[in-house]
Coordinates of C-alpha atoms in Angstrom, one line a residue:
Chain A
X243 CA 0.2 29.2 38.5
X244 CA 2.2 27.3 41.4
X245 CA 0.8 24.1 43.4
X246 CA 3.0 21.3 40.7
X247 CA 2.3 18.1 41.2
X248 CA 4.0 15.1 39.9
X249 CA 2.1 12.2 38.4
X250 CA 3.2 9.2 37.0
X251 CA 3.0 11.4 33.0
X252 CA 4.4 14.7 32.8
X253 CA 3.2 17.5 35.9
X254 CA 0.0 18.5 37.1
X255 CA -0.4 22.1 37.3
X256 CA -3.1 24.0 38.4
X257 CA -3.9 27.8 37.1
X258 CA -6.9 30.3 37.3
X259 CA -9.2 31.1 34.7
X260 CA -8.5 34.9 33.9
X261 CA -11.9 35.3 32.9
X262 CA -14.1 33.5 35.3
X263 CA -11.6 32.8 38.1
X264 CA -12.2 28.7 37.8
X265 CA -9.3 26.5 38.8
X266 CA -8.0 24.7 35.8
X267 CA -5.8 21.7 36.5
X268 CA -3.3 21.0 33.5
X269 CA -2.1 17.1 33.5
X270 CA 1.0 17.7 31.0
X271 CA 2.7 20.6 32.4
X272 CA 5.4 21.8 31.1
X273 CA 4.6 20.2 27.6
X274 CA 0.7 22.4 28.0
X275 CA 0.4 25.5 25.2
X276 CA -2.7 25.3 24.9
X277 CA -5.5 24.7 27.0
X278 CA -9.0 25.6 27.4
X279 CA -11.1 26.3 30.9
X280 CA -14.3 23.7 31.8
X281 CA -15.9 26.6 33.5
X282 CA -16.3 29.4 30.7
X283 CA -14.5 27.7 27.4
X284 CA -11.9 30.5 27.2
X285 CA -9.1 28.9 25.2
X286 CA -5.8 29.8 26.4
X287 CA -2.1 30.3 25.4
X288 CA 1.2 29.5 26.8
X289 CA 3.0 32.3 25.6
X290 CA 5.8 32.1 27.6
X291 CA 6.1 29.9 31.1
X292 CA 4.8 32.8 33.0
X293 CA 2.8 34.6 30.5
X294 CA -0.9 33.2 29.8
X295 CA -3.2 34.9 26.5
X296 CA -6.3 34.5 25.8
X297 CA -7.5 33.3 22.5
X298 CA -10.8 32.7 22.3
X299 CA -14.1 31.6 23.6
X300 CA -15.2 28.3 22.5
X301 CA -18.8 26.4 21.8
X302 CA -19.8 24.5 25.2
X303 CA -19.1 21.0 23.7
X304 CA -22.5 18.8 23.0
X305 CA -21.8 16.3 25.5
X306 CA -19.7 15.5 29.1
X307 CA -16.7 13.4 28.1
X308 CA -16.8 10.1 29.5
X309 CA -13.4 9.8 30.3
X310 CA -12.6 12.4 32.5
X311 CA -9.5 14.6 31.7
X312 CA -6.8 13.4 33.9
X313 CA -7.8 10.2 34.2
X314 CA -5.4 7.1 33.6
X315 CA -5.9 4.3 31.6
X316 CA -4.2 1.1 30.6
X317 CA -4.2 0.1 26.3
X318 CA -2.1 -2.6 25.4
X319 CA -0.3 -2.8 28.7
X320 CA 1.0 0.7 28.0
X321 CA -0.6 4.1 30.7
X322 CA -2.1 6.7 29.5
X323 CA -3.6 10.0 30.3
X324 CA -6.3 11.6 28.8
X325 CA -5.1 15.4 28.4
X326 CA -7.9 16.4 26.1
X327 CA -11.5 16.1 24.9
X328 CA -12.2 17.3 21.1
X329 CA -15.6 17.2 19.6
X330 CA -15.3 17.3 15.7
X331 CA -17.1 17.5 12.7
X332 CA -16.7 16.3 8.9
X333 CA -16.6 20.0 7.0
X334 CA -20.2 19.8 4.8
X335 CA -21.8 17.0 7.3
X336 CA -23.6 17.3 10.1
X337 CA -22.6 14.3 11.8
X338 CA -19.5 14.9 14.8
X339 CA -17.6 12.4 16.8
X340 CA -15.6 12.6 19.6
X341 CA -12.0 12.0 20.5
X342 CA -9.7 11.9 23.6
X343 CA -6.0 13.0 23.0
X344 CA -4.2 10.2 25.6
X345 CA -0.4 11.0 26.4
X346 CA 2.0 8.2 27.6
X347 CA 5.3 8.6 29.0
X348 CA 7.2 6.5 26.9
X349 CA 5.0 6.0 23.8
X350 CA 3.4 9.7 23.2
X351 CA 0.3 10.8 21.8
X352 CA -2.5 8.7 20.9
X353 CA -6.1 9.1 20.4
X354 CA -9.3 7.8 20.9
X355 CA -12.3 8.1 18.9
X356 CA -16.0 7.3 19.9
X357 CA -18.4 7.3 17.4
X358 CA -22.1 6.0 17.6
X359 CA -20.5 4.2 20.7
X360 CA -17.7 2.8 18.6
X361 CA -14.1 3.1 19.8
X362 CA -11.2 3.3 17.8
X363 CA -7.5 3.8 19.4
X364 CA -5.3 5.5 16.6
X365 CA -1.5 5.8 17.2
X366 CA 1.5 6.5 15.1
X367 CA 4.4 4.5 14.7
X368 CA 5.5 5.9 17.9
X369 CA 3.4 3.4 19.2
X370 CA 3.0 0.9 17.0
X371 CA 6.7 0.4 16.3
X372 CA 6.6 -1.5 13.2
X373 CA 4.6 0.3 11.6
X374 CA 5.8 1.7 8.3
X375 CA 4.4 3.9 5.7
X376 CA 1.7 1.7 3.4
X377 CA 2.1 0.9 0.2
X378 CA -0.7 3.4 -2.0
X379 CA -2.7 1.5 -4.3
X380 CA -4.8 4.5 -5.6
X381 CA -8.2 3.3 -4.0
X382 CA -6.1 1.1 -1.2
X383 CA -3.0 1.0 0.7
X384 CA -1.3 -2.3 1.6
X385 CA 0.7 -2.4 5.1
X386 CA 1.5 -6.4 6.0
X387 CA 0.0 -7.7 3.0
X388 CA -3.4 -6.7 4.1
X389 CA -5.3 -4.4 1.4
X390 CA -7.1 -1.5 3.3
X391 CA -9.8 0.0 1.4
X392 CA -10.9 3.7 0.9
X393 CA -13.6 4.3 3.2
X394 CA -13.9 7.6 3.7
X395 CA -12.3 11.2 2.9
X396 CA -13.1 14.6 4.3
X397 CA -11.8 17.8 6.2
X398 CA -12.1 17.4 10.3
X399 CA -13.3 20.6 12.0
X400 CA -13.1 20.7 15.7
X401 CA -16.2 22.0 17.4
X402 CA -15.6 22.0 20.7
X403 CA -12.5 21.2 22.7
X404 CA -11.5 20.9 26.8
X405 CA -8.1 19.8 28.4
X406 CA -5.0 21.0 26.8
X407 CA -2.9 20.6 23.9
X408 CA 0.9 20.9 23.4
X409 CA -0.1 22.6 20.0
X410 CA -2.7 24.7 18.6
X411 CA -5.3 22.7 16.9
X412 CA -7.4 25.3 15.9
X413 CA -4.7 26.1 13.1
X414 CA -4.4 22.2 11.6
X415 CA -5.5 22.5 8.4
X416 CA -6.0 18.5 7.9
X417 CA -7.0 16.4 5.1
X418 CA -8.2 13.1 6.3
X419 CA -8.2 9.4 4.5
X420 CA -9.3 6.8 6.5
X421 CA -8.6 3.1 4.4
X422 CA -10.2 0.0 6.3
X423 CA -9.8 -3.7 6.9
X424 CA -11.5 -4.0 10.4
X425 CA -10.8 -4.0 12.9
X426 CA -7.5 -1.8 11.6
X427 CA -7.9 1.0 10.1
X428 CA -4.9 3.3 8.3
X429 CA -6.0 7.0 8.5
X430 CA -3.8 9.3 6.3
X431 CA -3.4 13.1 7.3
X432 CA -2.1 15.5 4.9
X433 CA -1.6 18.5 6.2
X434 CA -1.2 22.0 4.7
X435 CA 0.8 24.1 7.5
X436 CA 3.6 22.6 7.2
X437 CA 2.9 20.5 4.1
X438 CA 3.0 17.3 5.3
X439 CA 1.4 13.5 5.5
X440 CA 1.1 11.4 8.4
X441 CA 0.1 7.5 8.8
X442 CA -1.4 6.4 11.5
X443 CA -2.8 3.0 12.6
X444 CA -6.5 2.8 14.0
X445 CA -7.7 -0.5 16.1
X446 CA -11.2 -0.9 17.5
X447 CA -11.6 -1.6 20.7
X448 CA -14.7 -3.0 22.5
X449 CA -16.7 -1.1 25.3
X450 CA -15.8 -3.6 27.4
X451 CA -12.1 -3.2 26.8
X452 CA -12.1 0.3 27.1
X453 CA -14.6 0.4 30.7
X454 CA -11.9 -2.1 32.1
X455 CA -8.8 0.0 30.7
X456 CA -10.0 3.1 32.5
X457 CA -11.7 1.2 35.4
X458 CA -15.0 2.8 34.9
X459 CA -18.6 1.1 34.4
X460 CA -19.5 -0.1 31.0
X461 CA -23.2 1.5 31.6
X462 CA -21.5 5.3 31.8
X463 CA -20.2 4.7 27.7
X464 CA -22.7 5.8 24.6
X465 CA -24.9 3.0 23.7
X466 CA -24.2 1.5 20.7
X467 CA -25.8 2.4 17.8
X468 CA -25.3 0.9 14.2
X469 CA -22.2 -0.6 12.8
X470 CA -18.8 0.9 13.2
X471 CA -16.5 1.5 10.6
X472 CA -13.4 -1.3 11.4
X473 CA -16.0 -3.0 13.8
X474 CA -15.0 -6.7 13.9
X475 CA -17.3 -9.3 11.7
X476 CA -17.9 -12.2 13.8
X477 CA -19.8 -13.4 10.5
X478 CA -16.8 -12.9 8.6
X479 CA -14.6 -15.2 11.3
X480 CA -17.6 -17.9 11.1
X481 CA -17.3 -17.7 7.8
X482 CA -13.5 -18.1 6.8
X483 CA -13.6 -20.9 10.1
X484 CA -16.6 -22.6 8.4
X485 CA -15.0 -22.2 5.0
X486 CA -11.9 -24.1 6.2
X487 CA -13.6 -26.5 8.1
X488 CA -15.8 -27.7 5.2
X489 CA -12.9 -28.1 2.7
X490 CA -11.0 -30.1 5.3
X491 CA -14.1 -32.0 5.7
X492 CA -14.3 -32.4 2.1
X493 CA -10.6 -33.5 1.7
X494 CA -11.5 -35.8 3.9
X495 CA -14.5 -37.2 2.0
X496 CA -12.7 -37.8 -1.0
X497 CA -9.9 -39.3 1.0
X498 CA -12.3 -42.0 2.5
X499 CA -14.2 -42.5 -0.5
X500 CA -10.6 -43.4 -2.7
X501 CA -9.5 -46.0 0.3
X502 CA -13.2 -47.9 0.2
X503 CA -12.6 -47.8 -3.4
X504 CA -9.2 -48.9 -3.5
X505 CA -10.2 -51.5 -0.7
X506 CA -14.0 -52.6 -1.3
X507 CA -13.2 -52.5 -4.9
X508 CA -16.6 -53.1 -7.2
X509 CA -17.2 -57.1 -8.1
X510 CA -19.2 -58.3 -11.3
X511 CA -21.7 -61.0 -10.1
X512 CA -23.7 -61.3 -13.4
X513 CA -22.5 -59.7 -16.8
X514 CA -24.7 -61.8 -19.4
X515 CA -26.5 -61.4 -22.6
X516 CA -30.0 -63.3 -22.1
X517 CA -31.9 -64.8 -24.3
X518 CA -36.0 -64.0 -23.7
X519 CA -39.1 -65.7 -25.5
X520 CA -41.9 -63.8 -26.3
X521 CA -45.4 -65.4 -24.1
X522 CA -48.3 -63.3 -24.6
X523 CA -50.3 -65.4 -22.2
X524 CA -50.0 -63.0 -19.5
X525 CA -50.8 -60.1 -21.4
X526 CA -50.2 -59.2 -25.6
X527 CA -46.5 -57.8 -24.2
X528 CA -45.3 -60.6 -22.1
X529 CA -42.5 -62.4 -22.4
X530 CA -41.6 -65.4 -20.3
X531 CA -40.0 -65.0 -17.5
X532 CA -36.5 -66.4 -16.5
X533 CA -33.7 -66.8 -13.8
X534 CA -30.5 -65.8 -13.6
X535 CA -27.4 -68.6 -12.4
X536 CA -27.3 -67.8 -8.9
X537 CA -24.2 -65.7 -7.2
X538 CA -23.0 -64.9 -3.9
X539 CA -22.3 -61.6 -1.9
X540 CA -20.1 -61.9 0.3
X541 CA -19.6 -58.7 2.1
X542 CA -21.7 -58.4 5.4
X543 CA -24.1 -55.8 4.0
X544 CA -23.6 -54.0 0.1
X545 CA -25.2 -52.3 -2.3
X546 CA -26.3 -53.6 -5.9
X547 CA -26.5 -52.3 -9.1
X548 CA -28.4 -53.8 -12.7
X549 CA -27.2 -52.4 -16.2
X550 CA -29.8 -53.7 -18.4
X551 CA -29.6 -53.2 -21.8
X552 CA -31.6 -54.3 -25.4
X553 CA -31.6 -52.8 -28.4
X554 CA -35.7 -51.5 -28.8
X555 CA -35.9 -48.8 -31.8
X556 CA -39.0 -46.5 -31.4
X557 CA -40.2 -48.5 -29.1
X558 CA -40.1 -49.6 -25.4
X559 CA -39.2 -52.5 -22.7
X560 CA -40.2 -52.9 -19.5
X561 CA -38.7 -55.7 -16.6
X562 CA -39.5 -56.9 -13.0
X563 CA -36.4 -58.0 -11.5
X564 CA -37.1 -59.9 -7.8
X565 CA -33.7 -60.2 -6.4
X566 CA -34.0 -63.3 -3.9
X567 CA -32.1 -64.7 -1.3
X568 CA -32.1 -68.6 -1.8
X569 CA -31.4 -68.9 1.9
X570 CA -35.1 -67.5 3.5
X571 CA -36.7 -66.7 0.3
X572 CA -36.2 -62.4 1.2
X573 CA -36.4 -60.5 -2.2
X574 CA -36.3 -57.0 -3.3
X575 CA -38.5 -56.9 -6.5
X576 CA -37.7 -53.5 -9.0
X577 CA -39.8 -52.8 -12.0
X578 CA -37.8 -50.2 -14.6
X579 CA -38.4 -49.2 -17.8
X580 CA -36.3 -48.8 -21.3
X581 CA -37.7 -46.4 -24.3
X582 CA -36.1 -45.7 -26.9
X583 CA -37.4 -43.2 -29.6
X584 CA -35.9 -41.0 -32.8
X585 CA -37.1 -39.4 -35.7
X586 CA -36.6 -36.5 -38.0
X587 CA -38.7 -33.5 -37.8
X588 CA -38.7 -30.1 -39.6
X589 CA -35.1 -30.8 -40.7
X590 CA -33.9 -31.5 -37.3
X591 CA -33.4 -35.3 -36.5
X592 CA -34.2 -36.1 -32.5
X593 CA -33.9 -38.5 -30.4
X594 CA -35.4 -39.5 -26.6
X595 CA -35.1 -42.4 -23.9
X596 CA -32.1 -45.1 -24.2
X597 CA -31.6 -48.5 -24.8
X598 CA -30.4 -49.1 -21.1
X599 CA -31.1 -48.1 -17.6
X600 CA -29.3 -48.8 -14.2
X601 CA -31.3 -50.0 -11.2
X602 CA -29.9 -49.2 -8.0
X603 CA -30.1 -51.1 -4.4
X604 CA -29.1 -50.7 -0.8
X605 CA -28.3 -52.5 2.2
X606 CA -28.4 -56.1 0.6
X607 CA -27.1 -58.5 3.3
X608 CA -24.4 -61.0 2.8
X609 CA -26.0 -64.2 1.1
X610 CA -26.5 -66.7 -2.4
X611 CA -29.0 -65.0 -4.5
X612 CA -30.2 -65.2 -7.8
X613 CA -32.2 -62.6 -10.2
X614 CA -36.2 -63.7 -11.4
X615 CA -36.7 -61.6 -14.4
X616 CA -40.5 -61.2 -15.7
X617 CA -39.4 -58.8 -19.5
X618 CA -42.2 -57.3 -21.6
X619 CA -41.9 -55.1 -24.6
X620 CA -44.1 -53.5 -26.9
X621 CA -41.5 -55.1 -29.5
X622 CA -42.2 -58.6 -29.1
X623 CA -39.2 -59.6 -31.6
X624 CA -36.7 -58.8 -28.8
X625 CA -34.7 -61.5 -28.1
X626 CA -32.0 -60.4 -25.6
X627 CA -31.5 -58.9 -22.3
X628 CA -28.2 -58.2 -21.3
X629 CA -28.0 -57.6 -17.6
X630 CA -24.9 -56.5 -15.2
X631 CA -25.1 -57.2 -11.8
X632 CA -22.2 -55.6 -9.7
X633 CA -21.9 -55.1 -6.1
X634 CA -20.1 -52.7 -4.1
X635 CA -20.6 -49.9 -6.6
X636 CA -18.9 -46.6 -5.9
X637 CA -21.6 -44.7 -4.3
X638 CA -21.1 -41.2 -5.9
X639 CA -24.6 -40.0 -5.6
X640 CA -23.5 -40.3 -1.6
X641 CA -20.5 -38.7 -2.5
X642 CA -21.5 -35.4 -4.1
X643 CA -24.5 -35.6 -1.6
X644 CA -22.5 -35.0 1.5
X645 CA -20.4 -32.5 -0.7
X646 CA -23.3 -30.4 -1.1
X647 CA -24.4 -30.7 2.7
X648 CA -20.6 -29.1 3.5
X649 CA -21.0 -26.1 1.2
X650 CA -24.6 -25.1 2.7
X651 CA -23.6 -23.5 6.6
X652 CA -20.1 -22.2 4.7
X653 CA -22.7 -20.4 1.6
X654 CA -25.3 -19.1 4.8
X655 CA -22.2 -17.8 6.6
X656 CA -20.9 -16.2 3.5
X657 CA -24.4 -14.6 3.0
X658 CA -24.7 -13.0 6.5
X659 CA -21.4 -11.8 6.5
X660 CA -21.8 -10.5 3.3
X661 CA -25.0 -9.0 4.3
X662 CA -23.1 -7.1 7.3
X663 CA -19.9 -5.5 5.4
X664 CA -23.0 -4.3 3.1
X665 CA -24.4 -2.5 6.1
X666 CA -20.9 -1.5 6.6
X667 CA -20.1 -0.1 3.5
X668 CA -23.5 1.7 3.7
X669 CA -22.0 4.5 5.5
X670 CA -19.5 4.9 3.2
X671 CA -19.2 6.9 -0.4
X672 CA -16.6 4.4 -1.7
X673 CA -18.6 1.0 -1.1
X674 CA -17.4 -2.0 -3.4
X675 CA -21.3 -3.3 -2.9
X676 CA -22.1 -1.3 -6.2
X677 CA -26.3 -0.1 -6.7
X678 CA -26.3 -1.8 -3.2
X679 CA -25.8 -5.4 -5.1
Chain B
X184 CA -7.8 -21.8 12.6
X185 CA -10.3 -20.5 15.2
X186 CA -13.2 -23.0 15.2
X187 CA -14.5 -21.3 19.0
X188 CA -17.2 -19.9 16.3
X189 CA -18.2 -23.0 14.5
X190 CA -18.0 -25.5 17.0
X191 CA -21.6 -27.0 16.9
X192 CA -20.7 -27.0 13.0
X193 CA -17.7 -29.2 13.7
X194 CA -19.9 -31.6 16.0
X195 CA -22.4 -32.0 12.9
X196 CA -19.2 -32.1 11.2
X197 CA -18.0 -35.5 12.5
X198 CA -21.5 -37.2 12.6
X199 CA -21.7 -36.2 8.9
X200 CA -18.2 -38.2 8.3
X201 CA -19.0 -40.9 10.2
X202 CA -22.7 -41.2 8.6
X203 CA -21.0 -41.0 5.3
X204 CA -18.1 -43.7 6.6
X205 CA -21.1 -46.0 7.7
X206 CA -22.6 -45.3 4.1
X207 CA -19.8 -47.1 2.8
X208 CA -19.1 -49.7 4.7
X209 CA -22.9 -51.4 4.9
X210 CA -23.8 -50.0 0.7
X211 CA -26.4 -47.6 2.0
X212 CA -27.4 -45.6 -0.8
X213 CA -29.0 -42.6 0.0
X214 CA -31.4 -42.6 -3.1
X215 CA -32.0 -46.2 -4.0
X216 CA -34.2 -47.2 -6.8
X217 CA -37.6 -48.1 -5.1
X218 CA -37.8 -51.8 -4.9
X219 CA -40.7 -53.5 -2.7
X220 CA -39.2 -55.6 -0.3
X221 CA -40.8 -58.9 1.4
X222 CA -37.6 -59.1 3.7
X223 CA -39.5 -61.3 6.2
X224 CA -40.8 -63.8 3.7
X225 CA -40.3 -66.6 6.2
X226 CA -40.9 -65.2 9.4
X227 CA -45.0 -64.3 8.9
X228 CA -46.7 -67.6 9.3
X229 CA -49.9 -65.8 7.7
X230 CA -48.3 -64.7 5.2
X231 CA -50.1 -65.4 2.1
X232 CA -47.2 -65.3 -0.5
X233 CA -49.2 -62.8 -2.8
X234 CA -45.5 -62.8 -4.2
X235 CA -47.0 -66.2 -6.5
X236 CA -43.8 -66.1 -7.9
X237 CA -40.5 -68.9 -8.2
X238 CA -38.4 -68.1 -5.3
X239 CA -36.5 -70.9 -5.7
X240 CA -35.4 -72.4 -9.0

């Protein structure tokens, strides 16, 4: 029990297995109690500084730990050693994880968890100095006005265990809460001997982040497998980033549309009531055809809207409208259609079609222009057409258009993200997603 | 705001704005009424002015 050497945490001290004569090199002496040898899994008590018992013989643990007791590592700028390796097990489940007890000089214990290939790093407020007890919600806690949900609850058993301990875990009696909002994690620990409950903060940590804090290669960690528990949701940060995007975006819509209205303001280039004749030479509907007075447009390129309007009743009116440029004779020719129908029927009275329709047109260059009209009707008592001609009409169909392209990627983003906190919660007994929905 | 995840989303982004923007200022409307057009009236020399309508008044 002599050869002390000083390291940059505690003392390394190196003792002999009483049972199997293996050298045992302890990396937190004096602090050591407990400790347990690699060679034969005798676990072993400090009773006093000179005075070693023997406990008991553990279960070989399942697998080698990856990082090697001893071994120093750097987490958020602050050193560690890795005094102990713990392989543990949810009391009624199969399933076991692994954990490495770290010590620090100035920040004490702190633990690291690996399960599936997940890391967590789990510290009291000992290390994470602001942190306070949360705020219970029942189901949640709150700690910074983040809402941590319930994700799991159970009794850890330790299965296996190598390095040393300043206490004697085999006695914690532990009652574990673990309440999420990844990548942070609160885990509460309410112990029976002595009756007590503990907070501590968890934070995930990549492979890579841990192979480069303990300088080893990233191949030598467990592979991956599933989703971890406070894992971080790239679909969730697409999502809230596309989410606030698209409503700047749309801000930004609205904001242009209101300045083209309040500066290309819509202008009235016909607004007439017409009088029309009835023909029939073209056909038994036909009417005969007329022209409007002519008008300008004077922007450099514009759209165009017709109201027309006449009264039919139970019955139906039809126009060709040729727009033409008097300049070169260029004409967009629209043919639309007005019905109007009502009635009463088994006590209900109904009613279909209008007595006016709009006819919209784009891109009409700057230029005089006046309206051929060619009207037929099934009524051939009409008499009027009243036509509106206004240009630069507010385009809301382009509006609410573009408004719907900026919710698609933000809606997909939403449903992949949602899709993975399912998968999440899937490991879970308290998942939000209820029947899976 | 992080847009490192979204920024293809943001170039598509900006072209959307700017096609809506050029919407407005020419009166493109993205779903016009059909209307058959004989825009180059004058230009087609062999053009036989099926169109046997009044252009002018």
């Amino acid at each position: 029990m002599e050869n002390l050497l000083s390291s940059s945490i505690g003392m390394s001290k190196q003792v002999h297995c009483s049972k199997c004569s293996a050298q045992i090199t302890l990396f937190d002496f004096p602090k050591t109690e407990y400790f347990v040898c690699q060679s034969c899994y005798y676990y072993f008590h400090f009773y006093t500084t000179d005075e070693i018992r023997t406990n008991k013989r553990l279960d070989k643990p399942q697998f080698s730990p990856v990082l090697k007791l001893g071994s120093l590592g750097i987490i958020h700028d602050v050193e560690f050693k890795v005094i102990a390796y713990l392989e543990k097990k949810e009391q009624g489940n199969e399933y076991s994880w692994r954990e490495y007890i770290l010590i620090s000089k100035e920040k004490g214990y702190a633990t690291l968890a690996e399960f599936d290939g997940h890391w967590s790093f789990i510290a009291g407020e000992n290390f994470f100095e602001d942190f306070k007890t949360p705020i219970s919600y029942g189901i949640s806690v709150g700690y910074k006005n983040v809402e941590y949900k319930l994700f799991n609850a159970y009794t850890p058993i330790v299965t296996a265990m190598l390095g040393e301990l300043e206490w004697n875990i085999f006695e914690d009696r532990i009652k574990a809460t673990e309440f999420i909002a990844p990548p942070f994690m609160i885990v509460k620990e309410e112990s029976t001997k002595p009756k007590q409950t503990n907070y501590y903060l968890g934070e995930y940590l990549d492979q890579s982040e841990i192979a480069r804090a303990f300088n080893i290669d990233f191949k030598t960690l467990p592979e991956q497998t599933g989703l971890g528990a406070i894992q971080p949701s790239k679909h969730y940060e697409r999502w809230i980033s596309s989410a606030n995007i698209s409503a700047i975006a749309l801000v930004a819509v609205l904001l242009i549309f209101l300045a083209f209205s309040f500066f290309k303001p819509p202008k009235e280039v016909i607004n007439d009531d017409f009088m029309i004749v009835y023909d029939g030479k073209e056909s038994l509907d036909s009417f005969k055809s007329f022209v409007t007075p002519s008008f300008n447009i004077d922007d450099a390129s514009t759209n165009i809207e017709f109201e027309i309007a006449t009264a039919v009743d139970n019955n139906w009116f039809e126009t060709n409208i040729i727009l033409v440029n008097e300049a070169d004779n260029r004409t967009w020719e629209v043919s639309k259609a007005i019905e109007y129908y009502h009635g009463y029927e088994d006590g209900e009275s109904w009613t279909e079609g209008s007595t006016k329709e709009t006819i919209m047109l784009s891109n009409i260059p700057k230029g005089k222009y006046h309206l051929n009209v060619y009207p037929s009707s099934g009524d051939v008592n009409r008499n009027n057409l009243y036509i509106k001609a206004t240009t630069n009409v507010s385009m809301w169909g382009n509006t609410l258009t573009i408004i719907l392209l900026l919710c698609i990627y933000p809606i997909i983003c939403w449903y992949i993200m949602r899709y993975f906190e399912k998968k999440r919660w899937e490991n879970s007994d308290y998942s939000p997603f209820i029947n899976g929905n | 705001m992080n847009l490192k995840p979204v920024k293809y989303y943001v170039i598509f982004l900006v072209g959307l704005l700017a096609f809506y923007t050029y919407s407005l200022v020419t009166g493109m409307v993205f779903f016009p009424d059909k209307a058959d057009k004989n825009t180059d009236f004058n230009s087609k020399k062999g053009h036989s002015g099926h169109i046997n309508r009044f252009y002018h008044k």
